[in-house]
Amino acid sequence: MDTLFYAHRGSSHKFSENTRAAYLQAIDDGADGIECDVHLSKDGIVVCHHDPTVDRTSDSTGLVAARTLEELKSLDFTNVVPAAIPEEYGQENEQLLSLAELLGLIDARGVKIGLAVEIKHPSPFGHLLEDGVLKVLQEFNFDPKTGQAGTHGQIFVTLMSFEPESLRYLARTVNKDLLCQLITEVDGEWVEELLSTGQVGRAAVYEVLYRSVAEGIELINAGGAGIIGPGVAWTRANEHLVRQWLDQGLKARIWTVDRPADAVYLTGLGVGQLTSNRPAELRKELELN
């Protein structure tokens, strides 16, 4: 079985996550796919960024949804992984990308590659986020049945979320085989603790993650997603369930796989897609095992 290596937020061990440099490095590393996260900006642009706030990733603070694309681009997103950026990967003020810009970069390279778009919820814009993603994809010739996009159909797009309702919404127009239900384990008491201490924003995010287990399993078992996307730890703890899904013909894309031991375990289990911060290095290490 051929293993596909997806670059988690780009090659994010070399350059800061979800930046132009990390994405281009992933392509140059020969990654089979790129994983990105998306939110809507204040002016309704789909932007590539993981957290609902820019606090951790930039030189500023505040919600992504409270800034326009122009305002977001004025921030410095290069310090998560401090590294000198090669000139061909863009200047510091060119590192945050819209989804359209990312697709344009990939399309211009002309390489055959996957693009896994993680739709981040909760969003203050609700399903306008999904609508925005689909609109951008349509501009790049996205076929909602096959997942092909790009000038020559060389980009294979899949859509992911921890929020089962997001996938149900997308399934109205997108082939369920292209949808990935993400799953992770979160302690429900932790959500309550965040709420009790006034951390409403964080609590809302973790509440979605908490529901991704029971509701996500229900959606998968009902045939609502063709790809399962649990984390490594959850996969190890629920191996019997993952084996059952694989036996049923579902694909698995497991995150975040950076250790060779995890990669060996997962491929032995029959997992065909690994999401890694260091896809090129992991591929080489796996080939040596």
Short mmCIF file of N, CA, C and O in Angstrom, two decimals, residues 39-146:
data_model
loop_
_atom_site.label_atom_id
_atom_site.label_comp_id
_atom_site.label_asym_id
_atom_site.label_seq_id
_atom_site.Cartn_x
_atom_site.Cartn_y
_atom_site.Cartn_z
N HIS A 39 -10.52 30.19 8.28
CA HIS A 39 -11.51 31.02 8.95
C HIS A 39 -11.96 32.10 7.95
O HIS A 39 -11.34 32.28 6.90
N LEU A 40 -12.99 32.83 8.32
CA LEU A 40 -13.40 34.01 7.55
C LEU A 40 -12.87 35.27 8.22
O LEU A 40 -12.95 35.41 9.44
N SER A 41 -12.35 36.18 7.42
CA SER A 41 -11.95 37.48 7.93
C SER A 41 -13.18 38.38 8.09
O SER A 41 -14.28 38.02 7.68
N LYS A 42 -12.97 39.55 8.65
CA LYS A 42 -14.06 40.50 8.87
C LYS A 42 -14.75 40.87 7.57
O LYS A 42 -15.98 41.08 7.53
N ASP A 43 -13.98 40.93 6.48
CA ASP A 43 -14.56 41.30 5.19
C ASP A 43 -14.94 40.08 4.34
O ASP A 43 -15.09 40.17 3.13
N GLY A 44 -15.08 38.92 5.00
CA GLY A 44 -15.63 37.75 4.33
C GLY A 44 -14.69 36.99 3.44
O GLY A 44 -15.13 36.23 2.57
N ILE A 45 -13.38 37.14 3.66
CA ILE A 45 -12.39 36.42 2.85
C ILE A 45 -11.96 35.16 3.61
O ILE A 45 -11.70 35.21 4.82
N VAL A 46 -11.88 34.05 2.90
CA VAL A 46 -11.42 32.81 3.52
C VAL A 46 -9.90 32.88 3.67
O VAL A 46 -9.19 32.98 2.67
N VAL A 47 -9.43 32.84 4.91
CA VAL A 47 -8.00 32.97 5.17
C VAL A 47 -7.45 31.70 5.81
O VAL A 47 -8.16 30.98 6.52
N CYS A 48 -6.19 31.44 5.56
CA CYS A 48 -5.53 30.24 6.08
C CYS A 48 -4.89 30.56 7.43
O CYS A 48 -3.86 31.24 7.50
N HIS A 49 -5.51 30.05 8.47
CA HIS A 49 -5.03 30.29 9.83
C HIS A 49 -5.68 29.28 10.75
O HIS A 49 -6.84 28.92 10.55
N HIS A 50 -4.96 28.81 11.76
CA HIS A 50 -5.49 27.74 12.60
C HIS A 50 -6.38 28.25 13.73
O HIS A 50 -7.54 27.84 13.86
N ASP A 51 -5.85 29.13 14.58
CA ASP A 51 -6.59 29.55 15.77
C ASP A 51 -7.66 30.59 15.42
O ASP A 51 -7.52 31.31 14.43
N PRO A 52 -8.68 30.72 16.27
CA PRO A 52 -9.65 31.79 16.06
C PRO A 52 -9.07 33.17 16.36
O PRO A 52 -9.61 34.19 15.93
N THR A 53 -7.96 33.21 17.10
CA THR A 53 -7.28 34.47 17.38
C THR A 53 -5.87 34.44 16.78
O THR A 53 -5.35 33.37 16.44
N VAL A 54 -5.26 35.62 16.68
CA VAL A 54 -3.89 35.71 16.16
C VAL A 54 -2.87 35.77 17.29
O VAL A 54 -1.68 35.97 17.04
N ASP A 55 -3.32 35.59 18.52
CA ASP A 55 -2.46 35.77 19.69
C ASP A 55 -1.20 34.90 19.65
O ASP A 55 -0.09 35.38 19.91
N ARG A 56 -1.36 33.61 19.35
CA ARG A 56 -0.25 32.67 19.39
C ARG A 56 0.66 32.77 18.18
O ARG A 56 1.87 32.52 18.27
N THR A 57 0.11 33.17 17.05
CA THR A 57 0.82 33.04 15.78
C THR A 57 1.38 34.34 15.23
O THR A 57 2.12 34.31 14.24
N SER A 58 1.04 35.47 15.82
CA SER A 58 1.47 36.75 15.25
C SER A 58 2.05 37.67 16.30
O SER A 58 2.16 37.32 17.48
N ASP A 59 2.37 38.88 15.86
CA ASP A 59 2.89 39.90 16.78
C ASP A 59 1.77 40.78 17.32
O ASP A 59 2.01 41.89 17.79
N SER A 60 0.53 40.29 17.26
CA SER A 60 -0.61 41.06 17.73
C SER A 60 -1.57 40.13 18.48
O SER A 60 -1.24 38.98 18.76
N THR A 61 -2.73 40.65 18.81
CA THR A 61 -3.75 39.88 19.51
C THR A 61 -5.12 40.17 18.88
O THR A 61 -5.27 41.12 18.12
N GLY A 62 -6.10 39.34 19.23
CA GLY A 62 -7.46 39.58 18.77
C GLY A 62 -7.95 38.49 17.83
O GLY A 62 -7.21 37.61 17.40
N LEU A 63 -9.23 38.56 17.51
CA LEU A 63 -9.89 37.58 16.67
C LEU A 63 -9.54 37.75 15.19
O LEU A 63 -9.46 38.88 14.70
N VAL A 64 -9.37 36.65 14.50
CA VAL A 64 -9.21 36.69 13.05
C VAL A 64 -10.44 37.33 12.43
O VAL A 64 -10.35 38.15 11.51
N ALA A 65 -11.61 36.98 12.95
CA ALA A 65 -12.87 37.46 12.40
C ALA A 65 -13.09 38.95 12.61
O ALA A 65 -13.98 39.55 11.99
N ALA A 66 -12.26 39.58 13.43
CA ALA A 66 -12.41 41.01 13.71
C ALA A 66 -11.52 41.87 12.83
O ALA A 66 -11.54 43.10 12.94
N ARG A 67 -10.72 41.23 11.95
CA ARG A 67 -9.81 41.97 11.10
C ARG A 67 -10.10 41.68 9.63
O ARG A 67 -10.47 40.57 9.27
N THR A 68 -9.89 42.69 8.79
CA THR A 68 -9.99 42.49 7.35
C THR A 68 -8.76 41.74 6.86
O THR A 68 -7.76 41.63 7.58
N LEU A 69 -8.82 41.26 5.65
CA LEU A 69 -7.66 40.58 5.08
C LEU A 69 -6.45 41.52 5.06
O LEU A 69 -5.34 41.11 5.41
N GLU A 70 -6.67 42.74 4.66
CA GLU A 70 -5.57 43.71 4.61
C GLU A 70 -4.96 43.91 5.99
O GLU A 70 -3.73 43.97 6.14
N GLU A 71 -5.80 43.98 7.02
CA GLU A 71 -5.30 44.16 8.39
C GLU A 71 -4.53 42.92 8.84
O GLU A 71 -3.49 43.03 9.52
N LEU A 72 -5.02 41.75 8.50
CA LEU A 72 -4.32 40.51 8.87
C LEU A 72 -2.96 40.44 8.19
O LEU A 72 -1.96 40.03 8.80
N LYS A 73 -2.90 40.85 6.93
CA LYS A 73 -1.64 40.79 6.19
C LYS A 73 -0.59 41.78 6.72
O LYS A 73 0.60 41.63 6.44
N SER A 74 -1.03 42.74 7.50
CA SER A 74 -0.08 43.70 8.07
C SER A 74 0.64 43.13 9.29
O SER A 74 1.60 43.72 9.78
N LEU A 75 0.21 41.96 9.78
CA LEU A 75 0.81 41.34 10.96
C LEU A 75 1.96 40.42 10.55
O LEU A 75 2.07 39.99 9.41
N ASP A 76 2.80 40.12 11.52
CA ASP A 76 3.95 39.23 11.29
C ASP A 76 3.59 37.84 11.81
O ASP A 76 3.40 37.64 13.02
N PHE A 77 3.51 36.85 10.91
CA PHE A 77 3.15 35.49 11.28
C PHE A 77 4.34 34.53 11.19
O PHE A 77 4.15 33.33 11.09
N THR A 78 5.55 35.06 11.26
CA THR A 78 6.73 34.24 10.99
C THR A 78 7.45 33.73 12.24
O THR A 78 8.46 33.03 12.11
N ASN A 79 6.97 34.06 13.44
CA ASN A 79 7.77 33.77 14.63
C ASN A 79 7.40 32.50 15.38
O ASN A 79 8.01 32.19 16.40
N VAL A 80 6.40 31.75 14.89
CA VAL A 80 6.12 30.46 15.53
C VAL A 80 7.33 29.55 15.36
O VAL A 80 7.75 28.86 16.29
N VAL A 81 7.88 29.54 14.16
CA VAL A 81 9.15 28.84 13.90
C VAL A 81 10.09 29.88 13.29
O VAL A 81 10.11 30.08 12.07
N PRO A 82 10.87 30.57 14.12
CA PRO A 82 11.77 31.60 13.59
C PRO A 82 12.77 30.99 12.61
O PRO A 82 13.50 30.07 12.95
N ALA A 83 12.75 31.48 11.39
CA ALA A 83 13.67 30.97 10.37
C ALA A 83 13.78 32.00 9.26
O ALA A 83 12.81 32.70 8.95
N ALA A 84 14.96 32.08 8.68
CA ALA A 84 15.15 32.97 7.54
C ALA A 84 14.36 32.44 6.36
O ALA A 84 14.46 31.26 6.01
N ILE A 85 13.55 33.30 5.75
CA ILE A 85 12.69 32.88 4.65
C ILE A 85 13.40 33.14 3.32
O ILE A 85 13.79 34.28 3.04
N PRO A 86 13.58 32.11 2.50
CA PRO A 86 14.20 32.32 1.19
C PRO A 86 13.40 33.32 0.36
O PRO A 86 12.17 33.40 0.48
N GLU A 87 14.09 34.08 -0.44
CA GLU A 87 13.44 35.13 -1.24
C GLU A 87 12.31 34.57 -2.09
O GLU A 87 11.26 35.22 -2.24
N GLU A 88 12.48 33.35 -2.62
CA GLU A 88 11.45 32.78 -3.49
C GLU A 88 10.19 32.37 -2.73
O GLU A 88 9.16 32.07 -3.34
N TYR A 89 10.26 32.37 -1.40
CA TYR A 89 9.09 32.02 -0.59
C TYR A 89 8.34 33.26 -0.09
O TYR A 89 7.39 33.14 0.65
N GLY A 90 8.78 34.44 -0.52
CA GLY A 90 8.05 35.66 -0.21
C GLY A 90 8.62 36.44 0.96
O GLY A 90 9.42 35.92 1.75
N GLN A 91 8.21 37.68 1.06
CA GLN A 91 8.64 38.55 2.15
C GLN A 91 7.83 38.27 3.41
O GLN A 91 6.82 37.57 3.38
N GLU A 92 8.27 38.83 4.54
CA GLU A 92 7.58 38.60 5.80
C GLU A 92 6.13 39.04 5.76
O GLU A 92 5.25 38.41 6.33
N ASN A 93 5.85 40.13 5.05
CA ASN A 93 4.47 40.65 5.00
C ASN A 93 3.63 39.96 3.94
O ASN A 93 2.51 40.39 3.66
N GLU A 94 4.15 38.88 3.36
CA GLU A 94 3.41 38.12 2.34
C GLU A 94 3.09 36.70 2.81
O GLU A 94 2.69 35.86 2.01
N GLN A 95 3.24 36.45 4.10
CA GLN A 95 3.18 35.06 4.57
C GLN A 95 1.76 34.58 4.87
O GLN A 95 1.44 33.41 4.66
N LEU A 96 0.88 35.44 5.36
CA LEU A 96 -0.50 35.01 5.55
C LEU A 96 -1.21 35.01 4.20
O LEU A 96 -1.14 35.97 3.45
N LEU A 97 -1.91 33.91 3.90
CA LEU A 97 -2.56 33.76 2.61
C LEU A 97 -4.06 33.57 2.75
O LEU A 97 -4.54 33.00 3.73
N SER A 98 -4.78 34.04 1.76
CA SER A 98 -6.18 33.64 1.63
C SER A 98 -6.19 32.25 1.00
O SER A 98 -5.18 31.80 0.43
N LEU A 99 -7.31 31.56 1.10
CA LEU A 99 -7.41 30.24 0.47
C LEU A 99 -7.23 30.37 -1.04
O LEU A 99 -6.60 29.51 -1.67
N ALA A 100 -7.76 31.44 -1.62
CA ALA A 100 -7.61 31.65 -3.06
C ALA A 100 -6.14 31.82 -3.43
O ALA A 100 -5.68 31.29 -4.45
N GLU A 101 -5.38 32.52 -2.60
CA GLU A 101 -3.95 32.70 -2.87
C GLU A 101 -3.21 31.38 -2.76
O GLU A 101 -2.31 31.09 -3.56
N LEU A 102 -3.58 30.56 -1.78
CA LEU A 102 -2.93 29.26 -1.64
C LEU A 102 -3.21 28.39 -2.86
O LEU A 102 -2.30 27.77 -3.42
N LEU A 103 -4.45 28.33 -3.28
CA LEU A 103 -4.79 27.56 -4.47
C LEU A 103 -4.05 28.08 -5.70
O LEU A 103 -3.61 27.31 -6.55
N GLY A 104 -3.92 29.41 -5.79
CA GLY A 104 -3.19 29.99 -6.90
C GLY A 104 -1.73 29.58 -6.90
O GLY A 104 -1.16 29.29 -7.96
N LEU A 105 -1.11 29.54 -5.72
CA LEU A 105 0.28 29.11 -5.61
C LEU A 105 0.44 27.66 -6.07
O LEU A 105 1.35 27.33 -6.84
N ILE A 106 -0.46 26.80 -5.57
CA ILE A 106 -0.38 25.38 -5.92
C ILE A 106 -0.62 25.19 -7.41
O ILE A 106 0.10 24.45 -8.09
N ASP A 107 -1.63 25.88 -7.93
CA ASP A 107 -1.97 25.74 -9.34
C ASP A 107 -0.81 26.18 -10.23
O ASP A 107 -0.50 25.54 -11.24
N ALA A 108 -0.15 27.26 -9.82
CA ALA A 108 0.97 27.78 -10.61
C ALA A 108 2.14 26.80 -10.66
O ALA A 108 2.87 26.75 -11.66
N ARG A 109 2.31 26.02 -9.60
CA ARG A 109 3.38 25.02 -9.58
C ARG A 109 3.09 23.87 -10.53
O ARG A 109 4.00 23.17 -10.96
N GLY A 110 1.81 23.62 -10.79
CA GLY A 110 1.42 22.59 -11.75
C GLY A 110 1.64 21.16 -11.28
O GLY A 110 1.56 20.23 -12.09
N VAL A 111 1.91 20.97 -9.98
CA VAL A 111 2.18 19.63 -9.48
C VAL A 111 0.88 18.92 -9.10
O VAL A 111 -0.12 19.55 -8.74
N LYS A 112 0.90 17.60 -9.19
CA LYS A 112 -0.23 16.81 -8.74
C LYS A 112 -0.13 16.67 -7.23
O LYS A 112 0.85 16.13 -6.70
N ILE A 113 -1.13 17.17 -6.52
CA ILE A 113 -1.03 17.24 -5.06
C ILE A 113 -2.42 17.30 -4.44
O ILE A 113 -3.37 17.77 -5.07
N GLY A 114 -2.54 16.82 -3.21
CA GLY A 114 -3.79 16.92 -2.48
C GLY A 114 -3.85 18.21 -1.68
O GLY A 114 -2.81 18.76 -1.30
N LEU A 115 -5.05 18.69 -1.44
CA LEU A 115 -5.26 19.84 -0.56
C LEU A 115 -6.39 19.50 0.39
O LEU A 115 -7.54 19.32 -0.04
N ALA A 116 -6.06 19.37 1.67
CA ALA A 116 -7.05 19.06 2.70
C ALA A 116 -7.37 20.34 3.45
O ALA A 116 -6.51 20.89 4.15
N VAL A 117 -8.59 20.82 3.29
CA VAL A 117 -9.01 22.09 3.88
C VAL A 117 -9.79 21.82 5.15
O VAL A 117 -10.88 21.23 5.11
N GLU A 118 -9.23 22.22 6.29
CA GLU A 118 -9.95 22.04 7.56
C GLU A 118 -10.77 23.29 7.87
O GLU A 118 -10.24 24.39 8.04
N ILE A 119 -12.08 23.11 7.98
CA ILE A 119 -13.00 24.20 8.26
C ILE A 119 -13.16 24.32 9.76
O ILE A 119 -13.61 23.39 10.44
N LYS A 120 -12.74 25.47 10.29
CA LYS A 120 -12.65 25.65 11.74
C LYS A 120 -13.96 26.21 12.31
O LYS A 120 -14.45 27.25 11.88
N HIS A 121 -14.47 25.49 13.29
CA HIS A 121 -15.67 25.94 13.99
C HIS A 121 -15.40 25.87 15.49
O HIS A 121 -14.52 25.13 15.93
N PRO A 122 -16.12 26.67 16.29
CA PRO A 122 -17.24 27.53 15.87
C PRO A 122 -16.76 28.78 15.14
O PRO A 122 -15.67 29.29 15.42
N SER A 123 -17.59 29.24 14.20
CA SER A 123 -17.30 30.45 13.46
C SER A 123 -18.42 31.46 13.71
O SER A 123 -19.59 31.08 13.67
N PRO A 124 -18.08 32.72 13.96
CA PRO A 124 -19.13 33.72 14.14
C PRO A 124 -19.96 33.93 12.88
O PRO A 124 -21.04 34.52 12.93
N PHE A 125 -19.46 33.39 11.76
CA PHE A 125 -20.17 33.54 10.49
C PHE A 125 -20.99 32.32 10.11
O PHE A 125 -21.61 32.28 9.04
N GLY A 126 -21.00 31.29 10.99
CA GLY A 126 -21.79 30.10 10.71
C GLY A 126 -21.38 29.43 9.41
O GLY A 126 -20.19 29.36 9.07
N HIS A 127 -22.38 29.00 8.65
CA HIS A 127 -22.09 28.27 7.41
C HIS A 127 -21.67 29.18 6.26
O HIS A 127 -21.39 28.68 5.15
N LEU A 128 -21.59 30.49 6.51
CA LEU A 128 -20.99 31.35 5.50
C LEU A 128 -19.53 30.95 5.25
O LEU A 128 -18.99 31.21 4.17
N LEU A 129 -18.93 30.33 6.27
CA LEU A 129 -17.55 29.85 6.10
C LEU A 129 -17.51 28.75 5.04
O LEU A 129 -16.68 28.80 4.12
N GLU A 130 -18.40 27.76 5.15
CA GLU A 130 -18.44 26.70 4.14
C GLU A 130 -18.78 27.28 2.77
O GLU A 130 -18.17 26.89 1.75
N ASP A 131 -19.74 28.20 2.73
CA ASP A 131 -20.11 28.82 1.46
C ASP A 131 -18.92 29.53 0.83
O ASP A 131 -18.70 29.47 -0.40
N GLY A 132 -18.14 30.21 1.68
CA GLY A 132 -16.97 30.92 1.18
C GLY A 132 -15.92 29.97 0.62
O GLY A 132 -15.31 30.24 -0.42
N VAL A 133 -15.71 28.86 1.32
CA VAL A 133 -14.74 27.87 0.85
C VAL A 133 -15.17 27.30 -0.50
O VAL A 133 -14.38 27.21 -1.44
N LEU A 134 -16.44 26.93 -0.62
CA LEU A 134 -16.93 26.35 -1.87
C LEU A 134 -16.85 27.35 -3.01
O LEU A 134 -16.54 26.98 -4.15
N LYS A 135 -17.11 28.62 -2.72
CA LYS A 135 -17.02 29.65 -3.76
C LYS A 135 -15.59 29.77 -4.28
O LYS A 135 -15.37 29.85 -5.50
N VAL A 136 -14.62 29.77 -3.37
CA VAL A 136 -13.22 29.85 -3.79
C VAL A 136 -12.85 28.62 -4.62
O VAL A 136 -12.21 28.73 -5.67
N LEU A 137 -13.26 27.45 -4.15
CA LEU A 137 -12.93 26.22 -4.88
C LEU A 137 -13.52 26.23 -6.29
O LEU A 137 -12.87 25.78 -7.25
N GLN A 138 -14.74 26.74 -6.40
CA GLN A 138 -15.39 26.81 -7.71
C GLN A 138 -14.59 27.67 -8.67
O GLN A 138 -14.55 27.40 -9.89
N GLU A 139 -13.93 28.71 -8.15
CA GLU A 139 -13.11 29.58 -8.99
C GLU A 139 -11.89 28.84 -9.53
O GLU A 139 -11.25 29.30 -10.48
N PHE A 140 -11.58 27.68 -8.92
CA PHE A 140 -10.44 26.88 -9.37
C PHE A 140 -10.93 25.54 -9.94
O PHE A 140 -10.24 24.52 -9.83
N ASN A 141 -12.13 25.59 -10.55
CA ASN A 141 -12.66 24.45 -11.31
C ASN A 141 -12.89 23.21 -10.45
O ASN A 141 -12.75 22.08 -10.93
N PHE A 142 -13.26 23.40 -9.19
CA PHE A 142 -13.50 22.27 -8.30
C PHE A 142 -14.68 21.44 -8.75
O PHE A 142 -15.76 21.97 -9.00
N ASP A 143 -14.47 20.12 -8.84
CA ASP A 143 -15.54 19.18 -9.15
C ASP A 143 -15.99 18.54 -7.84
O ASP A 143 -15.23 17.75 -7.25
N PRO A 144 -17.18 18.85 -7.36
CA PRO A 144 -17.62 18.34 -6.05
C PRO A 144 -17.88 16.84 -6.03
O PRO A 144 -18.12 16.28 -4.96
N LYS A 145 -17.82 16.19 -7.17
CA LYS A 145 -17.99 14.74 -7.22
C LYS A 145 -16.65 14.02 -7.12
O LYS A 145 -16.51 13.03 -6.41
N THR A 146 -15.65 14.53 -7.84
CA THR A 146 -14.35 13.85 -7.88
C THR A 146 -13.31 14.49 -6.98
O THR A 146 -12.30 13.85 -6.65
#
